[in-house]
mmCIF file of C-alpha atoms and ligand atoms in Angstrom:
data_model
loop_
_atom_site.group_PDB
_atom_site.id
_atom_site.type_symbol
_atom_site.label_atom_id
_atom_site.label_comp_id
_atom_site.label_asym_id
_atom_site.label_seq_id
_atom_site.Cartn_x
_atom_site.Cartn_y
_atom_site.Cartn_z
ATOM 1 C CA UNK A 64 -3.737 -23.445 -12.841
ATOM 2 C CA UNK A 65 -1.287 -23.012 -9.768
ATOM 3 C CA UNK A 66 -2.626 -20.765 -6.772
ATOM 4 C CA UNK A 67 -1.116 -18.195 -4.803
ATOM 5 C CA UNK A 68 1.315 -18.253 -2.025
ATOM 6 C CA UNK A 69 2.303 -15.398 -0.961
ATOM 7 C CA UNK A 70 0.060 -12.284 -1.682
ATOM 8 C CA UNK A 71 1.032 -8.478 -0.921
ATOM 9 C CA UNK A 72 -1.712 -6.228 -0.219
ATOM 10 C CA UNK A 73 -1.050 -2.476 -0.603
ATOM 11 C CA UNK A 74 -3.381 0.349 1.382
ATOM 12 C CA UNK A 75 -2.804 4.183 1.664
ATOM 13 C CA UNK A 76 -4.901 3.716 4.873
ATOM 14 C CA UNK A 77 -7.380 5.565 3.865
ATOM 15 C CA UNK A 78 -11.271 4.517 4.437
ATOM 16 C CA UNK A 79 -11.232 2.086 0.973
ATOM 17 C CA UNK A 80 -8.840 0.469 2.815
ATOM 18 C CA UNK A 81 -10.345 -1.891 4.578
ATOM 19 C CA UNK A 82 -12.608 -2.889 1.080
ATOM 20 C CA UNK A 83 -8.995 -3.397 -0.606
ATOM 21 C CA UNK A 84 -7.780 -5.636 2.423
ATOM 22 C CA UNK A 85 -10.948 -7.967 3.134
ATOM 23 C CA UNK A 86 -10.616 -8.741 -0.874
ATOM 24 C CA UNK A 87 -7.142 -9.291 -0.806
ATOM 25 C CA UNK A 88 -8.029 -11.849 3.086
ATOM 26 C CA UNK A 89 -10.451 -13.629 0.600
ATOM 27 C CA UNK A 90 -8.367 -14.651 -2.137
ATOM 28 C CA UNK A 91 -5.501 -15.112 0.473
ATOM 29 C CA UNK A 92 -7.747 -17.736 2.330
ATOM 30 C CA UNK A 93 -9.325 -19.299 -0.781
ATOM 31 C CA UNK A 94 -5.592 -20.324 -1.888
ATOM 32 C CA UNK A 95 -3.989 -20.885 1.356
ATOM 33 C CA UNK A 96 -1.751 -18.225 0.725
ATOM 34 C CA UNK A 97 0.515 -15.987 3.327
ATOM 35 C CA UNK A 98 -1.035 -12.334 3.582
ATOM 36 C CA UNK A 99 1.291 -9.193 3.864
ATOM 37 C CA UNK A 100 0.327 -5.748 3.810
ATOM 38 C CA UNK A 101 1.937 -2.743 3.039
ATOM 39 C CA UNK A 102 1.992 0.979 3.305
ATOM 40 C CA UNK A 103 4.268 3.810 1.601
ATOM 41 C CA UNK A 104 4.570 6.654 3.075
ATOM 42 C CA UNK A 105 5.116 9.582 0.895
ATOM 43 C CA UNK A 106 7.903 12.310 1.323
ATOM 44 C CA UNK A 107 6.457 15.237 2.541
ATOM 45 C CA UNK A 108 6.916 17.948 0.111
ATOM 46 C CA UNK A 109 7.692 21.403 2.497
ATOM 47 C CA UNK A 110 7.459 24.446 0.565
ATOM 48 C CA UNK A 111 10.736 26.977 0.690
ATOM 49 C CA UNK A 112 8.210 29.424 1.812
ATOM 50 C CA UNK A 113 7.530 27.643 4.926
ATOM 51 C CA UNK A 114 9.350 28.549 7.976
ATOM 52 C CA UNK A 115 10.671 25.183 9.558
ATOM 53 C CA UNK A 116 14.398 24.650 11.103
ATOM 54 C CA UNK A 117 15.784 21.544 10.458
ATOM 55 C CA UNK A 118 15.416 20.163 14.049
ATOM 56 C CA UNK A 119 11.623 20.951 13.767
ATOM 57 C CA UNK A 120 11.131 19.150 10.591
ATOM 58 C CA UNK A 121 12.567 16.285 11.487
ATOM 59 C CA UNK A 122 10.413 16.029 14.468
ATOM 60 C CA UNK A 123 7.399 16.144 12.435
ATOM 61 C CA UNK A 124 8.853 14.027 9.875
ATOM 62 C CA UNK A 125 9.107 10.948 12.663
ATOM 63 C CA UNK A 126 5.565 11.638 14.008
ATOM 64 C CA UNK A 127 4.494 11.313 10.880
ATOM 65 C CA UNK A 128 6.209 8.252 10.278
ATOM 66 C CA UNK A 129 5.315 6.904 14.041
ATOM 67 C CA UNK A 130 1.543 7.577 13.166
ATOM 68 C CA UNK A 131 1.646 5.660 9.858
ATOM 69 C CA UNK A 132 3.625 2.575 11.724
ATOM 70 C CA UNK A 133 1.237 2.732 14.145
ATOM 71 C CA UNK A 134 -2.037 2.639 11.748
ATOM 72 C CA UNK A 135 -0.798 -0.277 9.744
ATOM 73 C CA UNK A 136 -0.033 -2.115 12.920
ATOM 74 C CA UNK A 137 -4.073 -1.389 14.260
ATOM 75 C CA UNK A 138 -4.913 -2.241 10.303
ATOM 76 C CA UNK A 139 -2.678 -5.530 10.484
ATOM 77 C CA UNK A 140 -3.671 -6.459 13.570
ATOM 78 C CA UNK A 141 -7.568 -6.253 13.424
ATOM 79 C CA UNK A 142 -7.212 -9.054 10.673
ATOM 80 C CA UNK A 143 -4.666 -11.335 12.298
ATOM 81 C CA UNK A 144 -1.595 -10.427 10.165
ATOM 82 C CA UNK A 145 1.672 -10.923 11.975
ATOM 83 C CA UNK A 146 3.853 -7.932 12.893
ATOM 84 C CA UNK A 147 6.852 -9.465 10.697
ATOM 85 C CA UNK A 148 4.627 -9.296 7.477
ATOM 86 C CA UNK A 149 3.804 -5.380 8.171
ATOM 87 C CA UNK A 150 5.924 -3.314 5.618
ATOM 88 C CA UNK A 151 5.633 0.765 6.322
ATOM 89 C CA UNK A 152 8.128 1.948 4.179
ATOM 90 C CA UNK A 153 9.090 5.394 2.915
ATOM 91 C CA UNK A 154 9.253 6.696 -1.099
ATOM 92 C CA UNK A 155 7.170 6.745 -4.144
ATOM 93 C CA UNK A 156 4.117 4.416 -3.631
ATOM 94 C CA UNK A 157 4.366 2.757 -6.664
ATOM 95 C CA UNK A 158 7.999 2.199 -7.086
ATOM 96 C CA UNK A 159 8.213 0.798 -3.304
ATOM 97 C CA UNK A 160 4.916 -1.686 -3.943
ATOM 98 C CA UNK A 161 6.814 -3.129 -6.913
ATOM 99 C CA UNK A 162 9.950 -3.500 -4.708
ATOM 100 C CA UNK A 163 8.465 -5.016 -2.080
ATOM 101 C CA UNK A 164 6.791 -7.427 -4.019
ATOM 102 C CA UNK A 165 9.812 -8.522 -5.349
ATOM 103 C CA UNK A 166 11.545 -8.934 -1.950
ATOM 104 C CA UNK A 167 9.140 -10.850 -0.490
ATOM 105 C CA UNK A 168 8.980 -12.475 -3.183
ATOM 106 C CA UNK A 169 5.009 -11.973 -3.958
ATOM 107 C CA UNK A 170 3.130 -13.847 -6.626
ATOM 108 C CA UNK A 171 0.007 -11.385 -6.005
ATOM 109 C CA UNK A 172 -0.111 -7.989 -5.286
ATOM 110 C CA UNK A 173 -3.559 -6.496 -4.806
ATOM 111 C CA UNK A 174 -4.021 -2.905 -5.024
ATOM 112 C CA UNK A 175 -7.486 -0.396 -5.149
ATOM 113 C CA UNK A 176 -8.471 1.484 -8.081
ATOM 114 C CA UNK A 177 -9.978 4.784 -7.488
ATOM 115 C CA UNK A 178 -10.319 6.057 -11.482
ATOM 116 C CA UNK A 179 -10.288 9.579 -11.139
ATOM 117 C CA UNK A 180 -10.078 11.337 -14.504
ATOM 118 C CA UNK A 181 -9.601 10.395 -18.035
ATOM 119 C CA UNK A 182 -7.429 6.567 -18.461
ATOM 120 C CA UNK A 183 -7.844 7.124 -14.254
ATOM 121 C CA UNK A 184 -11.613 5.961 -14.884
ATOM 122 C CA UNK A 185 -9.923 2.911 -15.214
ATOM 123 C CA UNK A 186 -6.675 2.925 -13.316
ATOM 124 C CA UNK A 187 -5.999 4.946 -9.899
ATOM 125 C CA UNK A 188 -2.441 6.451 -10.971
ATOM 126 C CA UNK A 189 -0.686 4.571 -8.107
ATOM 127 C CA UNK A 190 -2.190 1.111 -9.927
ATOM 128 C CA UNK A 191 -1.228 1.909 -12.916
ATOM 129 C CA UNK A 192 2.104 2.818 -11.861
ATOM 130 C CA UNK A 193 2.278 -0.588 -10.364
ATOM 131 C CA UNK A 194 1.356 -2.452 -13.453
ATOM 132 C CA UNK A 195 4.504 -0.785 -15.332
ATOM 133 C CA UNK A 196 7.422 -3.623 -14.350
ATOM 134 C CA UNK A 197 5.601 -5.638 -11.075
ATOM 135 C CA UNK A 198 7.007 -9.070 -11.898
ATOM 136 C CA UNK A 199 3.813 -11.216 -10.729
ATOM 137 C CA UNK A 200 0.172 -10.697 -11.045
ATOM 138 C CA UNK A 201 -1.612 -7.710 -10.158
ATOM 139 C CA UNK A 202 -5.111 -7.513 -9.132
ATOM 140 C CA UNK A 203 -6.937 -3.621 -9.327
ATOM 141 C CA UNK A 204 -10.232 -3.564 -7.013
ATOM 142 C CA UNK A 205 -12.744 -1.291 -8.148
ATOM 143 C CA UNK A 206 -13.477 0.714 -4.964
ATOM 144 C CA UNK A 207 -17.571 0.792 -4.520
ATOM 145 C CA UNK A 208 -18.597 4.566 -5.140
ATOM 146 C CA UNK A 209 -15.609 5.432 -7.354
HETATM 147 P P1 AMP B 846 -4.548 5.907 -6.108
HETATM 148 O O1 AMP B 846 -3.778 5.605 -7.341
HETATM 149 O O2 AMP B 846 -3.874 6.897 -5.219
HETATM 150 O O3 AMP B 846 -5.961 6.186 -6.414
HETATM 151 O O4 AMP B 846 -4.517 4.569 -5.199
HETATM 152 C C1 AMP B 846 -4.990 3.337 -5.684
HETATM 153 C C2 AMP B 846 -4.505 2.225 -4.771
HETATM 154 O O5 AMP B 846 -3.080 2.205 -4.728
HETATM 155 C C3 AMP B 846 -4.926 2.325 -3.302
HETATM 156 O O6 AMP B 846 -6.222 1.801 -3.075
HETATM 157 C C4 AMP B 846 -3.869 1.462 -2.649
HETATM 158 O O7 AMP B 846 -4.156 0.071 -2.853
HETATM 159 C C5 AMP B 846 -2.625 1.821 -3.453
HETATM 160 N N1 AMP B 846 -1.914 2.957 -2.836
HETATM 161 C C6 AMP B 846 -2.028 4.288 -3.099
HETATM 162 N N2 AMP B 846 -1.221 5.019 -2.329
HETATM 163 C C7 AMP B 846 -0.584 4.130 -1.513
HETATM 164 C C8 AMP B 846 0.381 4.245 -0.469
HETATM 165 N N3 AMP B 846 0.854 5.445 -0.094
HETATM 166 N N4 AMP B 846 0.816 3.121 0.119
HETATM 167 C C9 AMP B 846 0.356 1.904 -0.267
HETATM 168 N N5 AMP B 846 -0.550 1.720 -1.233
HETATM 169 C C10 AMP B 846 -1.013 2.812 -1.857
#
C-alpha cells in the first residue's frame, strides 16, 4: 500500500476542531505527508426584513471574513502549518473542500463527523456532501460526545 502525501484537513473552527486537526497531524506525520488546512466560510444569508445598506453590509461581510482569516491563521499556526498551506475560502463547505482538494492536489482529505439526525448518525451533512465526487480518500472522524 502507498502512503499519503499531501493531506487536506477541513475545520469549521469550531471547538471539535482541534480533535479533527490533531487526527489529521497524526496520520500526516505517520506518512510523512504535507498538512494543509482549510476553512469555508459560508455566505451569510441576510433576511429582506433586515435593515442593512449596502455599504454597511459589506463592512460586516469583511469583518467577518477578517475574523475567520485570522482564526485559521491562530489554528494553523499553533500546530506549525505554514501560512501558504492556509486556505479560508468563501462558498458552500462541501463543494469548496472537494475543490480544494483537487487543486492542491490532495490524496487525503480528513473531515469530522458530527451525526446529527437520521443517516446524520452516521454522516455530519457537510461529510457526506464531501464523499459525493472528492476524487481521493476521505477520512470521517467521529467527534467524541456526538
Ligand atoms: P457538519 O456536517 O457541519 O456536522 O460538519 C462535519 C465536518 O465537516 C466538520 O467537523 C468539518 O471537518 C467539516 N466542515 C463543516 N463545516 C465546515 C466549514 N465551514 N469549513 C470547513 N470544514 C467544514
Amino acid at each position: 500500500m502507498t502512503g499519503y502525501m499531501n493531506v487536506l484537513v477541513a475545520v469549521d473552527l469550531s471547538p471539535d476542531s482541534a480533535f479533527v486537526l490533531d487526527k489529521a497531524r497524526q496520520i500526516a506525520k505517520q506518512y510523512g505527508a504535507e498538512l494543509s488546512l482549510m476553512h469555508v466560510m459560508e455566505p451569510i444569508a441576510v433576511g429582506y426584513t433586515l435593515d442593512i445598506s449596502g455599504a454597511d453590509f459589506e463592512t460586516l461581510y469583511a469583518e467577518v471574513m477578517r475574523q475567520s482569516r485570522n482564526s485559521l491563521l491562530e489554528l494553523g499556526a499553533s500546530v506549525g502549518i505554514a501560512e501558504h498551506r492556509l486556505h479560508n475560502v468563501l462558498g458552500s463547505p462541501a463543494r469548496e473542500i472537494r475543490n480544494t482538494a483537487k487543486e492542491i492536489k490532495a490524496d487525503l482529505v480528513v473531515v469530522g463527523s458530527h451525526g446529527k439526525h437520521g443517516f446524520e448518525l452516521l454522516l455530519g451533512s457537510t461529510s457526506s456532501g464531501v464523499s459525493h465526487g472528492v476524487g481521493c480518500d476521505l477520512l470521517i472522524v467521529r467527534i467524541p460526545g456526538h
